[in-house]
Short mmCIF file of C-alpha atoms in Angstrom, two decimals:
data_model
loop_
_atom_site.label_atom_id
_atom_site.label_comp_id
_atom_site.label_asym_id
_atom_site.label_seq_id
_atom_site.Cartn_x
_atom_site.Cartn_y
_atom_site.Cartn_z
CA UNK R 17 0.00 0.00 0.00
CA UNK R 18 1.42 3.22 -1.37
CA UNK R 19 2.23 5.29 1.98
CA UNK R 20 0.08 8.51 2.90
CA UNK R 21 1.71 12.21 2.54
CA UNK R 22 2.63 12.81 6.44
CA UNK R 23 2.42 15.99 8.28
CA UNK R 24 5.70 18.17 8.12
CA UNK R 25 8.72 17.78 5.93
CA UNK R 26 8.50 14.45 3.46
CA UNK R 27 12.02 15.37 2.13
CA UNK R 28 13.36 12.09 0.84
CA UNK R 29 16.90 11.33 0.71
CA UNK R 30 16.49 11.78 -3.16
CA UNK R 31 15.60 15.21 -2.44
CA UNK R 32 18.76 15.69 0.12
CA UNK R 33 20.74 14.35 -2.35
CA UNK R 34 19.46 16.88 -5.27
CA UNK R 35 20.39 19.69 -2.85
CA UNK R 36 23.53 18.87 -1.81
CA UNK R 37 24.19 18.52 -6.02
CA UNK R 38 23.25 21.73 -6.58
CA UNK R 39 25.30 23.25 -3.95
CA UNK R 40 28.24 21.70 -6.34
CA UNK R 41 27.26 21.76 -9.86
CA UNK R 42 29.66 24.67 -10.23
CA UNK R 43 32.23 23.57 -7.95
CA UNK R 44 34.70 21.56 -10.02
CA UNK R 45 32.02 18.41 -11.22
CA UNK R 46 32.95 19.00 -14.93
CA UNK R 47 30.73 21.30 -16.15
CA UNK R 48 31.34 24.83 -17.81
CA UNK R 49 29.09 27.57 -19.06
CA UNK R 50 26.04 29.06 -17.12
CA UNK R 51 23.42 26.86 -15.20
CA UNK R 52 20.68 26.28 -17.40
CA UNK R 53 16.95 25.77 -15.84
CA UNK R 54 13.66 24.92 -17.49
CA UNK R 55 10.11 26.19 -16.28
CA UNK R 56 6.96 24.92 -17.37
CA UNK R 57 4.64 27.70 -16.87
CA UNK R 58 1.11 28.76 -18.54
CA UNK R 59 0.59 32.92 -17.37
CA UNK R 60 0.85 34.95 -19.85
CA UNK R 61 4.25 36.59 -20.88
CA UNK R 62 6.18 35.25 -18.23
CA UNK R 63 9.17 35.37 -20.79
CA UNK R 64 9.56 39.23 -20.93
CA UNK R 65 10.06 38.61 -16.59
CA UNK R 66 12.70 35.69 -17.17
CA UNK R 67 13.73 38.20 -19.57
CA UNK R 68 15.16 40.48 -16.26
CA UNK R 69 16.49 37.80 -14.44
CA UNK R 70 18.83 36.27 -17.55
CA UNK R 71 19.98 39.73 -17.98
CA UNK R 72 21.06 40.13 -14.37
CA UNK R 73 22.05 36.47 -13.64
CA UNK R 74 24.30 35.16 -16.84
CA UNK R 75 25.54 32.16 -14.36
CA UNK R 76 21.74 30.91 -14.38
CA UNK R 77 19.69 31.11 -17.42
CA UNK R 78 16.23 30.21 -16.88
CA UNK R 79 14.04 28.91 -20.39
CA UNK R 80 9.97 29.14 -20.42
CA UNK R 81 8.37 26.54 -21.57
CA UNK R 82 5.11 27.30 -22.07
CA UNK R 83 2.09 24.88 -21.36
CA UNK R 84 -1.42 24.46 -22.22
CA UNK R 85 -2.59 25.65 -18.63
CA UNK R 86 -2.77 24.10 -15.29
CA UNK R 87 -3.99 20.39 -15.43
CA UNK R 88 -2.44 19.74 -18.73
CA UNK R 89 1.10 21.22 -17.11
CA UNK R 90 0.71 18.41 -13.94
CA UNK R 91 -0.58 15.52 -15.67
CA UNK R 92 2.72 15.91 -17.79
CA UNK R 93 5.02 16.50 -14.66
CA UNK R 94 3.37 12.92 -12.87
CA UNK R 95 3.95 11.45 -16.15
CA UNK R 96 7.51 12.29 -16.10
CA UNK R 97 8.35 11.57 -12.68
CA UNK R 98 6.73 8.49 -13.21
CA UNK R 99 9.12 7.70 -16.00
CA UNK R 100 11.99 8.89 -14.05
CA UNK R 101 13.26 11.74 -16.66
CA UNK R 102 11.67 14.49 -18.74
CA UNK R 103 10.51 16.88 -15.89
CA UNK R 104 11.97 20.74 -15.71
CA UNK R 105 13.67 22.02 -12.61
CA UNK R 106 10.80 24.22 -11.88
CA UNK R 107 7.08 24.26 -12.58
CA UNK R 108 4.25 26.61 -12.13
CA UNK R 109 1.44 24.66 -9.72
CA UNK R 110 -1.80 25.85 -8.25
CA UNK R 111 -2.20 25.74 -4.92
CA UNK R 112 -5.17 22.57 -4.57
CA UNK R 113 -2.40 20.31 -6.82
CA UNK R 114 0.65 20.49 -4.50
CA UNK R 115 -0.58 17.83 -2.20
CA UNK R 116 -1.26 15.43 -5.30
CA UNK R 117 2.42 16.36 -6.85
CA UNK R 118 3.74 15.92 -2.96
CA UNK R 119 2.30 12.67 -2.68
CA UNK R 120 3.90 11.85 -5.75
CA UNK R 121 7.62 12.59 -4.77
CA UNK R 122 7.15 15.05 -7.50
CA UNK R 123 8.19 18.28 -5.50
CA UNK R 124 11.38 18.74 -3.40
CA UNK R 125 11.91 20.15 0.03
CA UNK R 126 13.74 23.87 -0.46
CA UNK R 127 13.69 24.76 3.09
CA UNK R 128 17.18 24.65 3.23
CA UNK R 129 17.69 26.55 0.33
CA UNK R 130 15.35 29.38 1.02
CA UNK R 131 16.24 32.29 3.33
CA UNK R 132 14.56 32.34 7.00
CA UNK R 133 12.65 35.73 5.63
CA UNK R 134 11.11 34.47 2.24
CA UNK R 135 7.95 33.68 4.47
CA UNK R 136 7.50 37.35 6.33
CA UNK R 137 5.98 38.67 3.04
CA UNK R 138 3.10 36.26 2.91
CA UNK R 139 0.21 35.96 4.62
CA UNK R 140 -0.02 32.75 6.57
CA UNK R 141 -2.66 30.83 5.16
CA UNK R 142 -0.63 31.56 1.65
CA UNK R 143 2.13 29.66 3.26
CA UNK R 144 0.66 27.11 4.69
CA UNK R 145 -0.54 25.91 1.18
CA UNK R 146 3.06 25.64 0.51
CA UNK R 147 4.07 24.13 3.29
CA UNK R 148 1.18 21.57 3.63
CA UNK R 149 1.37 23.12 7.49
CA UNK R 150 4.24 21.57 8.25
CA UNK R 151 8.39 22.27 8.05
CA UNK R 152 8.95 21.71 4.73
CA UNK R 153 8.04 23.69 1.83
CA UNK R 154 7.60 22.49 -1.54
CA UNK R 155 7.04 26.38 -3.56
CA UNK R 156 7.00 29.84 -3.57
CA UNK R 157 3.58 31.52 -3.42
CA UNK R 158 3.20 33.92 -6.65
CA UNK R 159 -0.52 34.74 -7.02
CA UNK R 160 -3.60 34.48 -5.21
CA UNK R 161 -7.08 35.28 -5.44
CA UNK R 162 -8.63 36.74 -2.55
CA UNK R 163 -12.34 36.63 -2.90
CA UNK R 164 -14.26 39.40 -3.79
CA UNK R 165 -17.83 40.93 -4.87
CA UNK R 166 -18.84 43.41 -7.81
CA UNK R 167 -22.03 44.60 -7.98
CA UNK R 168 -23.83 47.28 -10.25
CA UNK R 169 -24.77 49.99 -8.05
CA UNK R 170 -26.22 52.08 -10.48
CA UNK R 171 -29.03 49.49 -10.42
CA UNK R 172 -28.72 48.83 -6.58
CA UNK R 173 -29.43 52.60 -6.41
CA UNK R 174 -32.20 52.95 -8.68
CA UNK R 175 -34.27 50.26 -6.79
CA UNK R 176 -32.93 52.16 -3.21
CA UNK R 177 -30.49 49.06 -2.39
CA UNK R 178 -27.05 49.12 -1.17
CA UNK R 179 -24.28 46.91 -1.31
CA UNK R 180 -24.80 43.76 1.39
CA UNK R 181 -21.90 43.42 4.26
CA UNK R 182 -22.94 40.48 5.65
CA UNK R 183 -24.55 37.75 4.29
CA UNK R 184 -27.92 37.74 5.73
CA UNK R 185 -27.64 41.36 3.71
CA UNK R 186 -26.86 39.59 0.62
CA UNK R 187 -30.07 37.19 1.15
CA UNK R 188 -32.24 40.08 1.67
CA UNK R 189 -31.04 42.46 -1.34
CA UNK R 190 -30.83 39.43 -3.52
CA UNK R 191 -34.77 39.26 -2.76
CA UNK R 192 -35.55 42.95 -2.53
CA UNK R 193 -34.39 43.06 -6.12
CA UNK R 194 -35.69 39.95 -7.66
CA UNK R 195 -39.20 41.73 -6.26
CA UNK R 196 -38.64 44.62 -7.82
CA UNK R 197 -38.07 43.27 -11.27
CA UNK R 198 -38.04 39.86 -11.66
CA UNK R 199 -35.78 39.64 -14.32
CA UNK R 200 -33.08 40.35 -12.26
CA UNK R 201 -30.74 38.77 -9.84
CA UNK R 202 -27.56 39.38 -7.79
CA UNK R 203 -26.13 36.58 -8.50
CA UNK R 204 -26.09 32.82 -9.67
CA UNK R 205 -24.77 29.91 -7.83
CA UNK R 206 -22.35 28.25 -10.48
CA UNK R 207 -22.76 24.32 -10.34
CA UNK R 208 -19.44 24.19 -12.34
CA UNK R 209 -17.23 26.38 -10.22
CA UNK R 210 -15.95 23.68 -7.90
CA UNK R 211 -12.82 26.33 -6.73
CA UNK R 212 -15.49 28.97 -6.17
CA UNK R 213 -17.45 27.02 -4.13
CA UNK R 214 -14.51 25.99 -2.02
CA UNK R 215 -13.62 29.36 -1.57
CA UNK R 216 -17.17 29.92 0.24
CA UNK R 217 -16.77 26.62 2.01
CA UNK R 218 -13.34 28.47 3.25
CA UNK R 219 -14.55 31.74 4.46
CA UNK R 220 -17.09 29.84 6.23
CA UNK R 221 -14.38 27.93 8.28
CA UNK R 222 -14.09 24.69 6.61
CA UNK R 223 -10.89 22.58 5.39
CA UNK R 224 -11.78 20.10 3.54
CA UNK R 225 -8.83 17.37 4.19
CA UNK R 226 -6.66 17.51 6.77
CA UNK R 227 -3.54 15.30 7.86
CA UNK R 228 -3.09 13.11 10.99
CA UNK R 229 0.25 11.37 10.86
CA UNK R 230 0.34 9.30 7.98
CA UNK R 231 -3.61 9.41 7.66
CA UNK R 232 -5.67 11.50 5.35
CA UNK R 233 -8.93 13.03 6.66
CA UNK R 234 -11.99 14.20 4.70
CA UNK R 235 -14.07 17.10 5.98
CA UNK R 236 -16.43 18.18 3.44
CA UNK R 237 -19.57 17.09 4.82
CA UNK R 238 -19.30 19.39 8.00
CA UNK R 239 -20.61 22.29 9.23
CA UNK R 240 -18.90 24.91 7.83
CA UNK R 241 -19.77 23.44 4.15
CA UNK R 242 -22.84 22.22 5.24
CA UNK R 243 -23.87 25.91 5.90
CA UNK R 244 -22.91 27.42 2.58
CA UNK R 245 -24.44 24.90 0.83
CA UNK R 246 -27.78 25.19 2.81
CA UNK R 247 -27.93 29.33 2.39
CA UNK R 248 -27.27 28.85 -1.58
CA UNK R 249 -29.68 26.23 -1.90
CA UNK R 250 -32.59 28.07 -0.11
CA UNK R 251 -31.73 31.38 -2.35
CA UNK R 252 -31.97 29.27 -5.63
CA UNK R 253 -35.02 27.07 -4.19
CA UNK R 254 -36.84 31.04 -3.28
CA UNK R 255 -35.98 32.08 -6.86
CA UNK R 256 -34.04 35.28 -5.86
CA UNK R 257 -30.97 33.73 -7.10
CA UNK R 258 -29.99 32.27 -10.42
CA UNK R 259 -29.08 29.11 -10.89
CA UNK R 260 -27.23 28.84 -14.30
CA UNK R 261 -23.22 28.49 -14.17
CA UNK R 262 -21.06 31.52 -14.76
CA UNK R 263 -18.76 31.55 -18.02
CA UNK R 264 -21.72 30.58 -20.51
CA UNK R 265 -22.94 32.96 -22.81
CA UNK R 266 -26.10 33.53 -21.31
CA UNK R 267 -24.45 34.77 -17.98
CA UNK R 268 -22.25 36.63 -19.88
CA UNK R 269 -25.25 38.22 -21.37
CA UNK R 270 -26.63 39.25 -17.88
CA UNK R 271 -23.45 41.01 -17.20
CA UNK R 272 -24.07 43.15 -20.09
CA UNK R 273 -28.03 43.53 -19.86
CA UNK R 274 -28.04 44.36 -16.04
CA UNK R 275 -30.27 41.21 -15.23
CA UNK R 276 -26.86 39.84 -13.33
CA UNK R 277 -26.29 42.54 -10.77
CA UNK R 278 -23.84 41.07 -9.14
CA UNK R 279 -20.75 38.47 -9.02
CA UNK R 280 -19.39 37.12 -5.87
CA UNK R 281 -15.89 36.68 -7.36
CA UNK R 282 -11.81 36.79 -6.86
CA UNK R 283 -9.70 39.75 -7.07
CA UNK R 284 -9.13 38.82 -10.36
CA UNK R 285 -12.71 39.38 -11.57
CA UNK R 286 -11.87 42.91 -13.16
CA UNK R 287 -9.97 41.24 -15.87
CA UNK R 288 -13.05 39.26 -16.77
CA UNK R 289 -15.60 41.91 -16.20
CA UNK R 290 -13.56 43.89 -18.99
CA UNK R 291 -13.58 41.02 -21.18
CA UNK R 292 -16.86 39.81 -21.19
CA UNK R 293 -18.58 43.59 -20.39
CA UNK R 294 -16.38 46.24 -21.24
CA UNK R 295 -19.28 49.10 -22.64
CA UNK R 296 -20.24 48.67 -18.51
CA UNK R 297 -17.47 49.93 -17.16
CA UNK R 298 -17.81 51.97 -14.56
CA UNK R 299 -21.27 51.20 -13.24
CA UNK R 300 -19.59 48.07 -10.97
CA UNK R 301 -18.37 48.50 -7.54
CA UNK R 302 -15.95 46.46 -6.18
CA UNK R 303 -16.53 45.32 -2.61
CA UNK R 304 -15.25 42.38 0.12
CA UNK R 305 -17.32 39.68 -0.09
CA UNK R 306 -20.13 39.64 3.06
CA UNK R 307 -19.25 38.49 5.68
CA UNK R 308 -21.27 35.52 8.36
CA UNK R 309 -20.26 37.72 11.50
CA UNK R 310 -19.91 40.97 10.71
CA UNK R 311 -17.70 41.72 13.81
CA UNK R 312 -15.38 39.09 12.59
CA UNK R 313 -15.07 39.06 9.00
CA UNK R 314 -13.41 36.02 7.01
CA UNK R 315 -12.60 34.99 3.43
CA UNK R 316 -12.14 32.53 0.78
CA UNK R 317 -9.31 31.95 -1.59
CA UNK R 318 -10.72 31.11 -5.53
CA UNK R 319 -7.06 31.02 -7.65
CA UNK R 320 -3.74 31.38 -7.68
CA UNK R 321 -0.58 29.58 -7.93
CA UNK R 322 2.75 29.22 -6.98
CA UNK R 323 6.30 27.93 -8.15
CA UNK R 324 7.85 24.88 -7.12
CA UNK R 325 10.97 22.92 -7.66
CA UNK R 326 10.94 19.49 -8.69
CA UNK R 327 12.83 16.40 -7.16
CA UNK R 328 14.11 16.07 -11.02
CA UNK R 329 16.65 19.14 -11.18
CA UNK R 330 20.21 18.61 -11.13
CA UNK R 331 20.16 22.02 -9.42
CA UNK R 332 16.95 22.92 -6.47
CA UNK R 333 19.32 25.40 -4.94
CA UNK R 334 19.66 27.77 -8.11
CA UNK R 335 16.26 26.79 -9.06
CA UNK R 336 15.44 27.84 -5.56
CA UNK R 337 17.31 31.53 -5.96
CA UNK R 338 15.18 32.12 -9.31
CA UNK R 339 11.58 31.33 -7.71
CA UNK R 340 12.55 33.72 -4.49
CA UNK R 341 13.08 36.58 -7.08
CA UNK R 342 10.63 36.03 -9.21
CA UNK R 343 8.01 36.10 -6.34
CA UNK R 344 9.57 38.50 -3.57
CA UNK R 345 11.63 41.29 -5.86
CA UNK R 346 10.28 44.11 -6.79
CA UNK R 347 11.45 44.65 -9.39
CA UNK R 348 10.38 41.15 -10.54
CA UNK R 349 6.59 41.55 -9.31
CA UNK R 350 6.02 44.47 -10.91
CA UNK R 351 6.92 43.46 -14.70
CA UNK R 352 4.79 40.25 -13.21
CA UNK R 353 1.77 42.90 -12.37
CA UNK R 354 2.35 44.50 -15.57
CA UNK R 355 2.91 41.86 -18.06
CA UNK R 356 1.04 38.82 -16.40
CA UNK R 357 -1.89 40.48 -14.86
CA UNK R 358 -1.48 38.80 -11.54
CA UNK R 359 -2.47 39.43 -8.06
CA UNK R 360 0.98 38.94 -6.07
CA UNK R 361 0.91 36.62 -3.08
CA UNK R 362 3.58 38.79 -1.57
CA UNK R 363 1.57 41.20 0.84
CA UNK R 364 4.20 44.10 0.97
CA UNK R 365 5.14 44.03 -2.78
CA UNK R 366 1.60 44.35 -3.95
CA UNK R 367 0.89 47.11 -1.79
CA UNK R 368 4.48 48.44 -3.01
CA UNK R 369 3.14 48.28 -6.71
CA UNK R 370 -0.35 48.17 -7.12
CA UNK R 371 -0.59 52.25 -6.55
CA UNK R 372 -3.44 52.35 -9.56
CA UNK R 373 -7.17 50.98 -9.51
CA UNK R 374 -7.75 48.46 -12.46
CA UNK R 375 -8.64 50.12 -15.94
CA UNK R 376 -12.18 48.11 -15.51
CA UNK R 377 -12.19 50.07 -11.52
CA UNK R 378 -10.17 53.69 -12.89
CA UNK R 379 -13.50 55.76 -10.84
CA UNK R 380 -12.55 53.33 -7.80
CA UNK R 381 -8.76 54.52 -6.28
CA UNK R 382 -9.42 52.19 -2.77
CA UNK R 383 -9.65 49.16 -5.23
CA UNK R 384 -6.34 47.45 -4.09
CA UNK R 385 -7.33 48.81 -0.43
CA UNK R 386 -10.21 46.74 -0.07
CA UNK R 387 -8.36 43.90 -2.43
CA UNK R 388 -5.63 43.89 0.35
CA UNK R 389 -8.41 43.72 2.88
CA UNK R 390 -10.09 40.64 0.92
CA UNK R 391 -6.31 39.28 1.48
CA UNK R 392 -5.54 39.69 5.09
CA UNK R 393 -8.55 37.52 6.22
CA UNK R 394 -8.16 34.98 4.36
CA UNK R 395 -8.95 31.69 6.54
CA UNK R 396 -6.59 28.67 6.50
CA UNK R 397 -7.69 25.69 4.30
CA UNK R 398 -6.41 22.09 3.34
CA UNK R 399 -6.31 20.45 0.43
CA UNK R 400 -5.73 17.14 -0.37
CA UNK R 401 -3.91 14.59 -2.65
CA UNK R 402 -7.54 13.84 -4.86
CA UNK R 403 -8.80 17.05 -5.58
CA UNK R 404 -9.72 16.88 -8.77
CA UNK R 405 -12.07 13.41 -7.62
CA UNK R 406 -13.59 15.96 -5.22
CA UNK R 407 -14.11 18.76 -7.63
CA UNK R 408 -15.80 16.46 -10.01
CA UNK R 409 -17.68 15.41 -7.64
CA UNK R 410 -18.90 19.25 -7.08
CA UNK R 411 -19.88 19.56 -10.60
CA UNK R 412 -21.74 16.33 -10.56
CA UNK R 413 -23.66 16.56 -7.76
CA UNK R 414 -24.19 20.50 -7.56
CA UNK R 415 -25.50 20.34 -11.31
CA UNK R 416 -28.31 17.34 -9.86
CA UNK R 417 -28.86 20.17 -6.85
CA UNK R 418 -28.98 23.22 -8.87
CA UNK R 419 -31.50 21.55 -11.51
CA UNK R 420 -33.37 20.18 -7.96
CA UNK R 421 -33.84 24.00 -6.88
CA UNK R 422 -34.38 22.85 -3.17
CA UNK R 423 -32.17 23.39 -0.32
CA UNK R 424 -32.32 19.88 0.51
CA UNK R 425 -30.81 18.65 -2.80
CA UNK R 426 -27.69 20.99 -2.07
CA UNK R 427 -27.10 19.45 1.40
CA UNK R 428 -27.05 16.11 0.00
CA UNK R 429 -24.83 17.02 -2.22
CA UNK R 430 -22.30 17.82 0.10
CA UNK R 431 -22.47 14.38 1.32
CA UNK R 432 -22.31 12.87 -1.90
CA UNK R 433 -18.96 14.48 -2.08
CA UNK R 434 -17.90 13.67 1.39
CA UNK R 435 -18.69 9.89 0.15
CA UNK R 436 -16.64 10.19 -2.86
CA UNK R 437 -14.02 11.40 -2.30
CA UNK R 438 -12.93 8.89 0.75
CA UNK R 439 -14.02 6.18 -1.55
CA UNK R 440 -11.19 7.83 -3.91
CA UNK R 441 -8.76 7.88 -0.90
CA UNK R 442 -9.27 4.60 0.27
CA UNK R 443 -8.96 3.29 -3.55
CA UNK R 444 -6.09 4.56 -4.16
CA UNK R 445 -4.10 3.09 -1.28
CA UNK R 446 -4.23 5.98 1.45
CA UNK R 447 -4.94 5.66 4.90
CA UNK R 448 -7.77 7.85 5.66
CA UNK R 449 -8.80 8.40 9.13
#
């Protein structure tokens, strides 16, 4: 039986054995000429930022290679540790798949080769995700996506509304406006969003796996989730909320016809907003998300990824250097801000360079304010080594709950995924508690 991820540091001796050959790669072992690294990566024009670093660093020259997007970018990497060759030295990975790549000896351990600062400029449930809550850490935190809500408050304000702070608010807008014309709605609960949902699930309190020695738990079907689940499902089951995913052309159409007033969303949302409904900027407002206690408001994370080294380079410690600049300098974040789009994971560098309001937000100059707000409070969540079982699992049985329309149907649904996903764990050789 294939042994379960433990809490802490899971460096192998493979992994000790890749540092200690980086430390000497240029020490005498034969080779000549810079230190040549590979990263498999899918944002946008990450290039023009290696671009900086080869200019500055002509002993380590780092190569893009560019990749398809997330999933596509780790099903490769398990296939080539799998085979034993073919991985890069360093790989851009979401936050939800380090636990499945860590599992799968695919990451190494760079604690030793990262300074006892790098973590200071990250908020702590940020590093825990790269940490896995324990000593080691497998990657360097370069985006996330603090959750927050957009709303269009010149149609809030022509029915006398205002923008919800809690979400007992939300319930009662969302049905204050659905009254007054019934063609529109504040929002939709996507059945196909399983990250979004999580991110809820999150600022509600829940983790959904957590680690006990060398056993796996599974806490979906608890209260925390339960909750969310149970206030969605009695909005959609009243009618006052939509209940068509996000991302189809049809929501997309609401965002432009005003009969989608609102998106509970990430930080990133502006850059979809201005795709999708560009003649409306300027009638959203960007807000935090509500909050369950208003005296001690919490959030979600939906996105965001980091970069990791795998157990496959001939050189972790360089590869090491190159992911601490690319994600902690300045000057590195910026051209990243500028070039990628991203929300930086480092707390003091985005407030450093984000100085100006998205072009989508130019009327709204506190944008970043409340985005760093939306960051701060953001709870601390587990993931686990089957995620993708348990997010299919969300679009199955949500899309079943969302056609249901009763609150019920999206508590059950919860369980169905509770159910699931241990029958995944168990399957595939872990010890689940």
């Amino acid at each position: 039986m294939r042994s379960s991820l433990r809490m802490g540091a899971i460096a192998t001796a493979a992994t000790a054995a890749l540092l200690l050959a980086g430390c000497s790669a240029d020490a005498g072992g034969g080779e000549s000429g810079p230190v040549e690294l590979t990263y498999w990566a899918w944002a946008p024009n990450l290039e023009q930022v290696v671009e900086i670093w080869n200019e500055k660093n002509p002993d380590i020259q780092v190569t893009v290679n560019k990749q398809d997007g997330g999933d596509p970018a780790i099903t490769k990497l398990l296939t080539a540790i799998k085979a034993g060759s073919g991985a890069p030295d360093m790989i851009q990975a979401e936050y939800q798949k380090l636990p499945t790549l860590v599992s799968a000896d695919a990451l190494a351990d760079i604690s030793d080769a990262l300074d006892s600062d790098v973590a200071e400029g990250f908020p702590s449930a940020v590093w825990d995700s790269v940490t896995l809550g324990g000593d080691a850490v497998y990657a360097v935190p370069q985006d996330t996506g603090p959750m927050m809500a957009y709303y269009r408050t010149d149609i809030l304000d022509q029915y006398g509304l205002s923008i919800p702070t809690t979400w007992d608010e939300y319930a009662e807008t969302a049905r204050a406006l659905h009254a007054a014309d019934p063609s529109k709605y504040l929002g939709t609960f996507s059945a196909n969003d399983a990250g979004w949902f999580a991110g809820l699930a999150q600022q509600a309190g829940a983790s959904w796996w957590s680690i006990d020695g060398d056993a796996w738990g599974v806490g979906i079907d608890e209260e925390p989730t339960q909750k969310v689940a149970e206030y969605w499902g009695e909005l959609v089951e009243e009618g006052v909320i939509d209940n068509k995913p996000m991302y189809t052309p049809e929501w997309n159409a609401g965002l432009n016809d005003g009969t989608q007033v609102g998106w509970v969303s990430s930080v990133w949302g502006p850059g979809v907003l201005n795709g999708n409904a560009a003649d409306t900027a300027g009638l959203w407002t960007a807000a935090t998300i509500p909050a369950w206690d208003a005296s001690e408001p919490t959030n979600g994370n939906w996105g965001g990824s980091s970069t990791a080294v795998t157990t496959q380079s001939k050189h972790p410690e360089q590869a090491a250097e190159f992911i601490t600049w690319l994600n902690t300098d300045p000057e590195a974040i910026a051209a990243l801000i500028e070039t990628s789009g991203i929300y930086p994971a480092d707390s003091e560098a985005a407030a450093a360079a984000l100085t100006e309001p998205p072009a989508f937000f130019s009327g709204q100059a506190d944008f970043y304010d409340i985005a760093a707000e939306a960051a701060s409070a953001v709870q601390p969540f587990t993931y686990g080594p089957n995620v993708n079982v348990a997010y299919s699992a969300y679009n199955d049985e949500f899309a079943k709950a969302a056609e249901a329309k009763t609150a019920d149907a999206f508590t059950k649904a919860v369980a169905e995924m509770q159910s699931i996903t241990i029958d995944d764990l168990t399957k595939s050789g872990f010890t689940v508690k």
